[in-house]
Short mmCIF file of C-alpha atoms in Angstrom, two decimals:
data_model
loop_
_atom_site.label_atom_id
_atom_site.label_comp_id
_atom_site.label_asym_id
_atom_site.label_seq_id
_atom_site.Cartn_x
_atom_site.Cartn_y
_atom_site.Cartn_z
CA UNK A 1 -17.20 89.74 -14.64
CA UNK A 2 -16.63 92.23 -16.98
CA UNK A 3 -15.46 90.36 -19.53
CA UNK A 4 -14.21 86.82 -20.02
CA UNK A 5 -11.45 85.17 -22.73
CA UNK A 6 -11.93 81.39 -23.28
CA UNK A 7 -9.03 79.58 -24.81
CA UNK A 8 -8.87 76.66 -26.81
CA UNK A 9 -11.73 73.99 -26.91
CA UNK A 10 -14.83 74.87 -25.09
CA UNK A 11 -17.73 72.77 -23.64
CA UNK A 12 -21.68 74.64 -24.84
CA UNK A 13 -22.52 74.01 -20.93
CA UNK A 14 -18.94 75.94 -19.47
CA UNK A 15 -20.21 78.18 -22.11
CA UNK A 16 -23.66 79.03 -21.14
CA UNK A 17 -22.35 79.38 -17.76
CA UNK A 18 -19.80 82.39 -18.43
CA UNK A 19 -22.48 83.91 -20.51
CA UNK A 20 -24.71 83.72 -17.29
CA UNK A 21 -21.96 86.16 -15.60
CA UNK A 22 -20.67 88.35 -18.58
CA UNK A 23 -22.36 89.61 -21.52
CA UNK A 24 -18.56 90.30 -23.40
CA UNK A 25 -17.20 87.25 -23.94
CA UNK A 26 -14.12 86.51 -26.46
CA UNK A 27 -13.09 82.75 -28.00
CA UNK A 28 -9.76 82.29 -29.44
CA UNK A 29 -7.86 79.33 -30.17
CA UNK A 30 -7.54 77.02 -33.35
CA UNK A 31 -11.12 75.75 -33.47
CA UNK A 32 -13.54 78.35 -34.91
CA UNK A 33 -16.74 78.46 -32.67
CA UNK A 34 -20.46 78.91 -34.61
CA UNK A 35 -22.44 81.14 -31.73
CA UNK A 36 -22.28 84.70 -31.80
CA UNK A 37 -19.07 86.02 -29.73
CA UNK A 38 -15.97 87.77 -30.58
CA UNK A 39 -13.74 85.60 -32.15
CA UNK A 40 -9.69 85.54 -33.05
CA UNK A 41 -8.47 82.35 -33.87
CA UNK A 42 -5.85 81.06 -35.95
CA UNK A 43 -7.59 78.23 -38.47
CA UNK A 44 -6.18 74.80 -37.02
CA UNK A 45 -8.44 73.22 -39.74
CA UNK A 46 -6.37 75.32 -42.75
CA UNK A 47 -3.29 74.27 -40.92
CA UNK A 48 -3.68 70.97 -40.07
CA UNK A 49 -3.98 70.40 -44.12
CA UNK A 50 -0.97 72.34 -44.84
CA UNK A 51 1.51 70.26 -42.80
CA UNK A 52 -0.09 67.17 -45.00
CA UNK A 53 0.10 69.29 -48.23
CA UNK A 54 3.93 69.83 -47.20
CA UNK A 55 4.48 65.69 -46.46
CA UNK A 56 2.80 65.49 -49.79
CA UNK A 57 4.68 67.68 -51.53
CA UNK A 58 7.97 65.98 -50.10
CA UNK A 59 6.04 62.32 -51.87
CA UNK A 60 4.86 60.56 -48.19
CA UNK A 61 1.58 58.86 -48.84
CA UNK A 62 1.14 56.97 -46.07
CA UNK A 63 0.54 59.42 -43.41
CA UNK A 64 -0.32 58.90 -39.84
CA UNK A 65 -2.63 61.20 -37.17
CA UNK A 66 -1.88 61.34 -33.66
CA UNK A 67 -3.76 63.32 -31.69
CA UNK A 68 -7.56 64.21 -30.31
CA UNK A 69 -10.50 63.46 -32.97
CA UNK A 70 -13.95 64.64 -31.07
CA UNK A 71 -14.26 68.26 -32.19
CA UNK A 72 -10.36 68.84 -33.25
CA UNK A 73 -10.51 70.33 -36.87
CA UNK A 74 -6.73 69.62 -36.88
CA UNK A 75 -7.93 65.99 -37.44
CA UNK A 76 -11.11 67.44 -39.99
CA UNK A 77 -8.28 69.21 -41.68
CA UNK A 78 -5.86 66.13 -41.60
CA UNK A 79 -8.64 64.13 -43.15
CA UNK A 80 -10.46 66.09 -45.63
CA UNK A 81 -6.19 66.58 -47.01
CA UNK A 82 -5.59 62.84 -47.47
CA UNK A 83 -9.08 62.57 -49.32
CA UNK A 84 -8.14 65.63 -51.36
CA UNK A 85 -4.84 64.18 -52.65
CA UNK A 86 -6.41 61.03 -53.09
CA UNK A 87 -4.32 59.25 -50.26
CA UNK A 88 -5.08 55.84 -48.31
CA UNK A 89 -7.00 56.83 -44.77
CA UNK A 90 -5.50 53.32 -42.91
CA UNK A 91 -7.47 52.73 -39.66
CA UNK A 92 -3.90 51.76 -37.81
CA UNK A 93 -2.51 54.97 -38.80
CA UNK A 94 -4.85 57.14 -36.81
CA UNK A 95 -3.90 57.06 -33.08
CA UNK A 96 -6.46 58.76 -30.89
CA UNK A 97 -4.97 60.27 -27.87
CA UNK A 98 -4.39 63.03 -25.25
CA UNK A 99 -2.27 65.51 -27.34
CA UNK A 100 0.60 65.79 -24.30
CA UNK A 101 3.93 64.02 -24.65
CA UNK A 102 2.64 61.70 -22.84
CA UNK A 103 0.03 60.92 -25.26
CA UNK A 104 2.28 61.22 -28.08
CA UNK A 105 4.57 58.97 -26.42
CA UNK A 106 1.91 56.00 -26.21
CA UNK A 107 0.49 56.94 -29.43
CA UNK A 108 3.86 56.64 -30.71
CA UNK A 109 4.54 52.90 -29.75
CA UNK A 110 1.16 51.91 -30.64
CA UNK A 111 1.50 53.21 -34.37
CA UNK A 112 4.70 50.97 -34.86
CA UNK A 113 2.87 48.13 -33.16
CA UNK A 114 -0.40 48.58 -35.18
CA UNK A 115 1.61 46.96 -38.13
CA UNK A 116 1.91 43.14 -37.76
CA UNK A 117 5.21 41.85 -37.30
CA UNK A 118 6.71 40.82 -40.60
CA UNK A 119 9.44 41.34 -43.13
CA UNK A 120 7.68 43.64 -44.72
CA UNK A 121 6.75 45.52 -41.51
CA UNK A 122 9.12 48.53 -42.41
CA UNK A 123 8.04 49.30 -45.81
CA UNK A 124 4.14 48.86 -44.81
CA UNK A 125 4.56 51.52 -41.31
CA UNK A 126 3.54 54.82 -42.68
CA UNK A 127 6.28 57.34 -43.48
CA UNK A 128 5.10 60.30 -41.84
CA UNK A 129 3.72 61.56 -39.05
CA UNK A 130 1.06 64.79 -38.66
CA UNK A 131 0.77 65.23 -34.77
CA UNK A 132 -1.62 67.68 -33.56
CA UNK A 133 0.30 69.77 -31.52
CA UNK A 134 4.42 70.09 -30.81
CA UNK A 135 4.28 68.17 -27.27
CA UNK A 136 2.39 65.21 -28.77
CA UNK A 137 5.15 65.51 -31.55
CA UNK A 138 7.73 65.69 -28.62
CA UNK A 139 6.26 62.25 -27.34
CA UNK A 140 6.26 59.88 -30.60
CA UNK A 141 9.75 61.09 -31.16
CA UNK A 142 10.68 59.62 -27.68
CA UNK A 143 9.16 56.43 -28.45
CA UNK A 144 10.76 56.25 -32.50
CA UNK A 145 14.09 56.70 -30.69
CA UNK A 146 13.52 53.97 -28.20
CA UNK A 147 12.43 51.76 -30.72
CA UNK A 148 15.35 52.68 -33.20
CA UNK A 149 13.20 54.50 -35.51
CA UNK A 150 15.25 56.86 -37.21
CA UNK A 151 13.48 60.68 -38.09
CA UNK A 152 13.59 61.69 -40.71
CA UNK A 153 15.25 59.31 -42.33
CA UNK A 154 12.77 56.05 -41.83
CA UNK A 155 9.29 58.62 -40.53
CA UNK A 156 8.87 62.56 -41.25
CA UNK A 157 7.09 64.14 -38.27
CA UNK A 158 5.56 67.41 -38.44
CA UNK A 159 3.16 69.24 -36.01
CA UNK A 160 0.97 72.36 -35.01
CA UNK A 161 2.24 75.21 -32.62
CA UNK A 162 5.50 76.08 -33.02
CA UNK A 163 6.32 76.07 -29.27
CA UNK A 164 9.67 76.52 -28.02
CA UNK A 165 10.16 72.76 -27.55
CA UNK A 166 10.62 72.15 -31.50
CA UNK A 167 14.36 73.88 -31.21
CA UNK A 168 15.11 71.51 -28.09
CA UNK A 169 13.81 68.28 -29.82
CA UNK A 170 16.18 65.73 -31.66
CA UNK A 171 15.88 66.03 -34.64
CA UNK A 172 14.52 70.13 -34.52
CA UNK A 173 11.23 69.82 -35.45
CA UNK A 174 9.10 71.16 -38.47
CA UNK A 175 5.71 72.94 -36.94
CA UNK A 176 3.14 75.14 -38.04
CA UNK A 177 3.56 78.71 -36.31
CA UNK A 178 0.71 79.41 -34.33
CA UNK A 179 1.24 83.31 -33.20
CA UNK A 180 -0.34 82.67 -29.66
CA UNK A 181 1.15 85.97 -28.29
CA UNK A 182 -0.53 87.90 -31.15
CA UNK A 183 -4.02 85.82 -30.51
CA UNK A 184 -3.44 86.76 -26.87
CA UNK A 185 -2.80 90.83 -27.35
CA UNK A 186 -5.69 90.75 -29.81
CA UNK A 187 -8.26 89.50 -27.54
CA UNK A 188 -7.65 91.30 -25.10
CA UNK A 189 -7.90 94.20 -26.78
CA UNK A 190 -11.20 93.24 -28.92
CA UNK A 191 -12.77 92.54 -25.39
CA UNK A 192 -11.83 96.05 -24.12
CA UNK A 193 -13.14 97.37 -27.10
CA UNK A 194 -16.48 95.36 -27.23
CA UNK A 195 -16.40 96.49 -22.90
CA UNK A 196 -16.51 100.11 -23.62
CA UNK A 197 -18.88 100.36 -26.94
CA UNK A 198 -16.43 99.92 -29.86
CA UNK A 199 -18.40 97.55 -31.14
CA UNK A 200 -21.65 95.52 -30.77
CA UNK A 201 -21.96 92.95 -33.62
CA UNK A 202 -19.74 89.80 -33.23
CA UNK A 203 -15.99 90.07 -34.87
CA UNK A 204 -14.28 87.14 -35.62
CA UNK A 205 -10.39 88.32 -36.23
CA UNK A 206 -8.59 85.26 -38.29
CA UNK A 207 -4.56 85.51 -37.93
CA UNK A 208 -2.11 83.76 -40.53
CA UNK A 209 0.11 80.67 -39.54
CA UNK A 210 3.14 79.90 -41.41
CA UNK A 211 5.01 76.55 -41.69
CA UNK A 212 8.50 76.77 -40.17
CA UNK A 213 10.93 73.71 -42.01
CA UNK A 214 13.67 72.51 -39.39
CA UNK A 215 15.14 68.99 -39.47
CA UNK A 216 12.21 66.40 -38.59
CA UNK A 217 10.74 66.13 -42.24
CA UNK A 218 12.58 64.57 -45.41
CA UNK A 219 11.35 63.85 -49.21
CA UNK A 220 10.36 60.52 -49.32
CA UNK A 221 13.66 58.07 -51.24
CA UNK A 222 11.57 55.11 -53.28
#
């Protein structure tokens, strides 16, 4: 090939074999790679602790993960934030799972099931929600509805992406933008560049994300 774009996550071995048919190779996604290609990525690690600085900010201390762990720095981000505002890391508010809405969906119904049934099951289920990306957000709304859960009034939920989806969702929902058509133009154009001499050394390119506020969050009422 003449050149190659890999998006999003990346295995070392998938890796190694696109480098074994193309020398110009370009990453981009939200999870900063450490070997020497072109790079333009939006930091998911810087975004993943804004959307807990903004719960924070709006008092929720007991706030849940749901989404991948193994190499995600939306979850490094999510925890080095609670540890940085000196907020309780609860085992049973960390859901692992697939971050699609079915994943969220399951992951949803397991977080209100983590808590043992009790009179004071409401107050000790944690009041908001950080989801990885918008369709795992998408899913644990489903399964707060079915339950009776009511967002944002009982759990805030706020995500990563910014997809279309968050202005079809009930309640809208509050995302981090991720300007994936931007991260798309760019790379293409840093790999025709690096194709035709531009440029030799590595580039990484970082682009901003910006938190868009809709309906799904609310300031925690003591």
């Amino acid at each position: 090939y003449d050149g190659v774009i890999v998006l999003r996550r990346y295995s070392r071995p998938l890796l190694s074999q696109i480098k074994g048919n193309s020398r110009n190779i370009v990453y981009t996604g939200l999870n900063p790679i450490g070997d020497p290609y072109d790079q333009v990525v939006c930091d998911g690690y810087a975004a993943a602790k804004a959307a807990v600085r903004y719960l924070h900010l709006l008092g929720h201390g007991g706030i849940g993960y749901l989404g991948e762990k193994t190499e995600e720095v939306r979850y490094s981000g999510y925890y080095d934030a609670m540890q940085e505002f000196r907020l309780p890391l609860r085992r049973e508010y960390i859901i692992e799972t697939e971050q699609s809405m079915q994943g969220g969906y399951l992951a949803g119904k397991k977080i209100l099931t983590a808590i043992p049934a009790s009179s004071e099951a409401v107050a000790t289920r944690p009041t908001a929600i950080f989801c990885a990306n918008d369709s795992t957000a998408v899913g644990a709304l489903k399964a707060f509805q079915e339950n009776g859960v009511q967002v944002p009034k009982e759990i805030s939920v706020i995500s990563i992406d910014n997809t279309d989806i968050c202005q079809l969702s009930s309640p809208m929902l509050t995302s981090i933008h991720i300007p994936k058509e931007d991260l798309g133009k760019i790379s293409v154009k840093t790999l025709m560049d690096r194709i035709e001499g531009g440029h030799t050394l590595p580039m990484k390119i970082e682009i901003p994300f910006t938190l868009v506020v809709r309906e799904s969050c609310a300031r925690l009422e003591l």
